[in-house]
Amino acid sequence: MMDWVDRRSFIVGLGAIAAAPSAMAQEADKAETGSVEWSLGRADAPVTVIQYASITCHHCQDFHLKTWPAVKARYVDTGKVRFVVRPFPLDKLAMAGFMLASCAKDGAWYRIVDQLYQRGESWAHEPNAGDALKAEAQRLGFSAAEFEACLADQGKYDALLATSRGDAIRGVSATPTFFINGTKKVGAPTIEQFAALVDPLVK
């Protein structure tokens, strides 16, 4: 996993994002507790699935595009599974993508993560990937100023960094990694493999 200590090396497009977050914003982020995570589904669902993912991870993208729609329809939308996403960025571009999701308003994190997976080939593997991500962010409704302000938010950066480091200490070293009611599964399962793990717990 990449060392994120040097915040000043976090560069997008043609230049570094130089704006510093206000002290008030930093204090607000410090007040938040626990890991950075987003969830879908009933809070009291019988099964909790935690996925550690990196937006630039091909296997994560493969799960999201091929398996996730069936998982969502069969388990999350029916109240059987609470699905939790925890960011585990493996590179600077993935960190930037998750920061955009963190900056989303009104619970729009899912739309941003979903679209970054859907359009991964349009930005994640471009020679000028930073500029391509900026273009994707603008397509998702961020102005150029909002994009730069988001990526300069030290509080959000630190929270994501602390989450990934803490989860690495807890044994997560690759993406995607799933914990299904506490049982660890590494790799992107098919819907059949996912069902084999979840169905006995639902019953």
mmCIF file of N, CA and C in Angstrom, residues 89-144:
data_model
loop_
_atom_site.group_PDB
_atom_site.id
_atom_site.type_symbol
_atom_site.label_atom_id
_atom_site.label_comp_id
_atom_site.label_asym_id
_atom_site.label_seq_id
_atom_site.Cartn_x
_atom_site.Cartn_y
_atom_site.Cartn_z
ATOM 1 N N PRO A 89 -7.892 2.839 -0.270
ATOM 2 C CA PRO A 89 -7.230 3.260 -1.511
ATOM 3 C C PRO A 89 -5.821 2.707 -1.636
ATOM 4 N N LEU A 90 -5.532 2.144 -2.784
ATOM 5 C CA LEU A 90 -4.227 1.547 -3.037
ATOM 6 C C LEU A 90 -3.289 2.483 -3.794
ATOM 7 N N ASP A 91 -3.789 3.619 -4.217
ATOM 8 C CA ASP A 91 -2.944 4.592 -4.914
ATOM 9 C C ASP A 91 -3.552 5.978 -4.751
ATOM 10 N N LYS A 92 -2.839 6.978 -5.215
ATOM 11 C CA LYS A 92 -3.276 8.357 -5.025
ATOM 12 C C LYS A 92 -4.556 8.658 -5.790
ATOM 13 N N LEU A 93 -4.729 8.042 -6.938
ATOM 14 C CA LEU A 93 -5.928 8.287 -7.728
ATOM 15 C C LEU A 93 -7.161 7.732 -7.013
ATOM 16 N N ALA A 94 -7.022 6.568 -6.414
ATOM 17 C CA ALA A 94 -8.133 6.007 -5.645
ATOM 18 C C ALA A 94 -8.445 6.880 -4.438
ATOM 19 N N MET A 95 -7.414 7.400 -3.785
ATOM 20 C CA MET A 95 -7.627 8.309 -2.669
ATOM 21 C C MET A 95 -8.416 9.526 -3.129
ATOM 22 N N ALA A 96 -8.054 10.080 -4.282
ATOM 23 C CA ALA A 96 -8.768 11.244 -4.806
ATOM 24 C C ALA A 96 -10.225 10.918 -5.091
ATOM 25 N N GLY A 97 -10.480 9.743 -5.665
ATOM 26 C CA GLY A 97 -11.857 9.343 -5.936
ATOM 27 C C GLY A 97 -12.685 9.220 -4.671
ATOM 28 N N PHE A 98 -12.100 8.635 -3.626
ATOM 29 C CA PHE A 98 -12.814 8.505 -2.363
ATOM 30 C C PHE A 98 -13.002 9.866 -1.681
ATOM 31 N N MET A 99 -12.053 10.775 -1.876
ATOM 32 C CA MET A 99 -12.247 12.110 -1.324
ATOM 33 C C MET A 99 -13.435 12.795 -1.989
ATOM 34 N N LEU A 100 -13.596 12.597 -3.284
ATOM 35 C CA LEU A 100 -14.769 13.151 -3.962
ATOM 36 C C LEU A 100 -16.052 12.576 -3.377
ATOM 37 N N ALA A 101 -16.060 11.276 -3.121
ATOM 38 C CA ALA A 101 -17.240 10.663 -2.512
ATOM 39 C C ALA A 101 -17.492 11.235 -1.123
ATOM 40 N N SER A 102 -16.413 11.511 -0.378
ATOM 41 C CA SER A 102 -16.543 12.092 0.958
ATOM 42 C C SER A 102 -17.103 13.507 0.909
ATOM 43 N N CYS A 103 -16.845 14.200 -0.194
ATOM 44 C CA CYS A 103 -17.331 15.573 -0.339
ATOM 45 C C CYS A 103 -18.751 15.632 -0.890
ATOM 46 N N ALA A 104 -19.312 14.513 -1.262
ATOM 47 C CA ALA A 104 -20.655 14.499 -1.851
ATOM 48 C C ALA A 104 -21.684 14.978 -0.844
ATOM 49 N N LYS A 105 -22.672 15.665 -1.332
ATOM 50 C CA LYS A 105 -23.728 16.196 -0.480
ATOM 51 C C LYS A 105 -24.969 15.309 -0.552
ATOM 52 N N ASP A 106 -25.748 15.339 0.525
ATOM 53 C CA ASP A 106 -27.048 14.676 0.560
ATOM 54 C C ASP A 106 -26.965 13.179 0.226
ATOM 55 N N GLY A 107 -25.937 12.515 0.742
ATOM 56 C CA GLY A 107 -25.841 11.081 0.548
ATOM 57 C C GLY A 107 -25.526 10.635 -0.859
ATOM 58 N N ALA A 108 -24.921 11.522 -1.641
ATOM 59 C CA ALA A 108 -24.632 11.200 -3.048
ATOM 60 C C ALA A 108 -23.339 10.419 -3.221
ATOM 61 N N TRP A 109 -22.746 9.928 -2.130
ATOM 62 C CA TRP A 109 -21.494 9.178 -2.237
ATOM 63 C C TRP A 109 -21.639 7.993 -3.184
ATOM 64 N N TYR A 110 -22.807 7.316 -3.113
ATOM 65 C CA TYR A 110 -22.978 6.108 -3.917
ATOM 66 C C TYR A 110 -22.964 6.422 -5.409
ATOM 67 N N ARG A 111 -23.618 7.507 -5.788
ATOM 68 C CA ARG A 111 -23.642 7.873 -7.204
ATOM 69 C C ARG A 111 -22.231 8.138 -7.709
ATOM 70 N N ILE A 112 -21.407 8.783 -6.882
ATOM 71 C CA ILE A 112 -20.043 9.086 -7.306
ATOM 72 C C ILE A 112 -19.207 7.819 -7.418
ATOM 73 N N VAL A 113 -19.249 6.970 -6.395
ATOM 74 C CA VAL A 113 -18.482 5.721 -6.436
ATOM 75 C C VAL A 113 -18.945 4.852 -7.596
ATOM 76 N N ASP A 114 -20.255 4.758 -7.762
ATOM 77 C CA ASP A 114 -20.810 3.936 -8.839
ATOM 78 C C ASP A 114 -20.329 4.428 -10.204
ATOM 79 N N GLN A 115 -20.399 5.723 -10.427
ATOM 80 C CA GLN A 115 -20.008 6.256 -11.724
ATOM 81 C C GLN A 115 -18.506 6.157 -11.962
ATOM 82 N N LEU A 116 -17.715 6.292 -10.917
ATOM 83 C CA LEU A 116 -16.265 6.138 -11.098
ATOM 84 C C LEU A 116 -15.916 4.694 -11.466
ATOM 85 N N TYR A 117 -16.649 3.738 -10.910
ATOM 86 C CA TYR A 117 -16.459 2.349 -11.341
ATOM 87 C C TYR A 117 -16.962 2.151 -12.767
ATOM 88 N N GLN A 118 -18.156 2.672 -13.045
ATOM 89 C CA GLN A 118 -18.757 2.472 -14.359
ATOM 90 C C GLN A 118 -17.879 3.032 -15.474
ATOM 91 N N ARG A 119 -17.240 4.142 -15.187
ATOM 92 C CA ARG A 119 -16.458 4.848 -16.204
ATOM 93 C C ARG A 119 -14.957 4.774 -15.927
ATOM 94 N N GLY A 120 -14.547 3.711 -15.248
ATOM 95 C CA GLY A 120 -13.149 3.569 -14.864
ATOM 96 C C GLY A 120 -12.178 3.647 -16.021
ATOM 97 N N GLU A 121 -12.568 3.095 -17.159
ATOM 98 C CA GLU A 121 -11.661 3.099 -18.305
ATOM 99 C C GLU A 121 -11.519 4.489 -18.904
ATOM 100 N N SER A 122 -12.411 5.402 -18.529
ATOM 101 C CA SER A 122 -12.362 6.756 -19.070
ATOM 102 C C SER A 122 -11.460 7.686 -18.282
ATOM 103 N N TRP A 123 -11.014 7.235 -17.103
ATOM 104 C CA TRP A 123 -10.187 8.136 -16.301
ATOM 105 C C TRP A 123 -9.028 7.440 -15.579
ATOM 106 N N ALA A 124 -9.253 6.240 -15.059
ATOM 107 C CA ALA A 124 -8.264 5.629 -14.169
ATOM 108 C C ALA A 124 -6.997 5.180 -14.884
ATOM 109 N N HIS A 125 -7.079 4.966 -16.173
ATOM 110 C CA HIS A 125 -5.927 4.426 -16.898
ATOM 111 C C HIS A 125 -5.454 5.367 -18.003
ATOM 112 N N GLU A 126 -5.884 6.607 -17.919
ATOM 113 C CA GLU A 126 -5.451 7.600 -18.894
ATOM 114 C C GLU A 126 -4.041 8.109 -18.554
ATOM 115 N N PRO A 127 -3.264 8.498 -19.553
ATOM 116 C CA PRO A 127 -1.924 9.045 -19.269
ATOM 117 C C PRO A 127 -1.980 10.239 -18.327
ATOM 118 N N ASN A 128 -2.974 11.099 -18.500
ATOM 119 C CA ASN A 128 -3.173 12.240 -17.611
ATOM 120 C C ASN A 128 -4.401 11.963 -16.746
ATOM 121 N N ALA A 129 -4.256 10.955 -15.883
ATOM 122 C CA ALA A 129 -5.398 10.478 -15.112
ATOM 123 C C ALA A 129 -5.962 11.545 -14.177
ATOM 124 N N GLY A 130 -5.102 12.406 -13.639
ATOM 125 C CA GLY A 130 -5.587 13.467 -12.767
ATOM 126 C C GLY A 130 -6.538 14.403 -13.484
ATOM 127 N N ASP A 131 -6.157 14.802 -14.690
ATOM 128 C CA ASP A 131 -7.033 15.663 -15.485
ATOM 129 C C ASP A 131 -8.312 14.926 -15.858
ATOM 130 N N ALA A 132 -8.183 13.637 -16.165
ATOM 131 C CA ALA A 132 -9.362 12.846 -16.526
ATOM 132 C C ALA A 132 -10.320 12.736 -15.348
ATOM 133 N N LEU A 133 -9.766 12.577 -14.135
ATOM 134 C CA LEU A 133 -10.618 12.515 -12.948
ATOM 135 C C LEU A 133 -11.310 13.854 -12.724
ATOM 136 N N LYS A 134 -10.605 14.932 -12.956
ATOM 137 C CA LYS A 134 -11.216 16.264 -12.814
ATOM 138 C C LYS A 134 -12.377 16.408 -13.778
ATOM 139 N N ALA A 135 -12.206 15.913 -14.994
ATOM 140 C CA ALA A 135 -13.297 15.969 -15.971
ATOM 141 C C ALA A 135 -14.480 15.121 -15.517
ATOM 142 N N GLU A 136 -14.197 13.948 -14.928
ATOM 143 C CA GLU A 136 -15.272 13.104 -14.412
ATOM 144 C C GLU A 136 -15.998 13.800 -13.267
ATOM 145 N N ALA A 137 -15.236 14.456 -12.402
ATOM 146 C CA ALA A 137 -15.847 15.169 -11.274
ATOM 147 C C ALA A 137 -16.770 16.271 -11.772
ATOM 148 N N GLN A 138 -16.359 16.980 -12.804
ATOM 149 C CA GLN A 138 -17.215 18.027 -13.354
ATOM 150 C C GLN A 138 -18.458 17.429 -13.996
ATOM 151 N N ARG A 139 -18.311 16.274 -14.602
ATOM 152 C CA ARG A 139 -19.478 15.591 -15.168
ATOM 153 C C ARG A 139 -20.443 15.177 -14.067
ATOM 154 N N LEU A 140 -19.915 14.911 -12.862
ATOM 155 C CA LEU A 140 -20.738 14.508 -11.734
ATOM 156 C C LEU A 140 -21.289 15.702 -10.954
ATOM 157 N N GLY A 141 -20.974 16.912 -11.402
ATOM 158 C CA GLY A 141 -21.576 18.089 -10.785
ATOM 159 C C GLY A 141 -20.653 18.963 -9.978
ATOM 160 N N PHE A 142 -19.372 18.589 -9.851
ATOM 161 C CA PHE A 142 -18.406 19.434 -9.147
ATOM 162 C C PHE A 142 -17.919 20.540 -10.079
ATOM 163 N N SER A 143 -17.864 21.745 -9.572
ATOM 164 C CA SER A 143 -17.184 22.791 -10.325
ATOM 165 C C SER A 143 -15.680 22.585 -10.174
ATOM 166 N N ALA A 144 -14.907 23.277 -11.000
ATOM 167 C CA ALA A 144 -13.453 23.160 -10.886
ATOM 168 C C ALA A 144 -12.991 23.596 -9.502
#
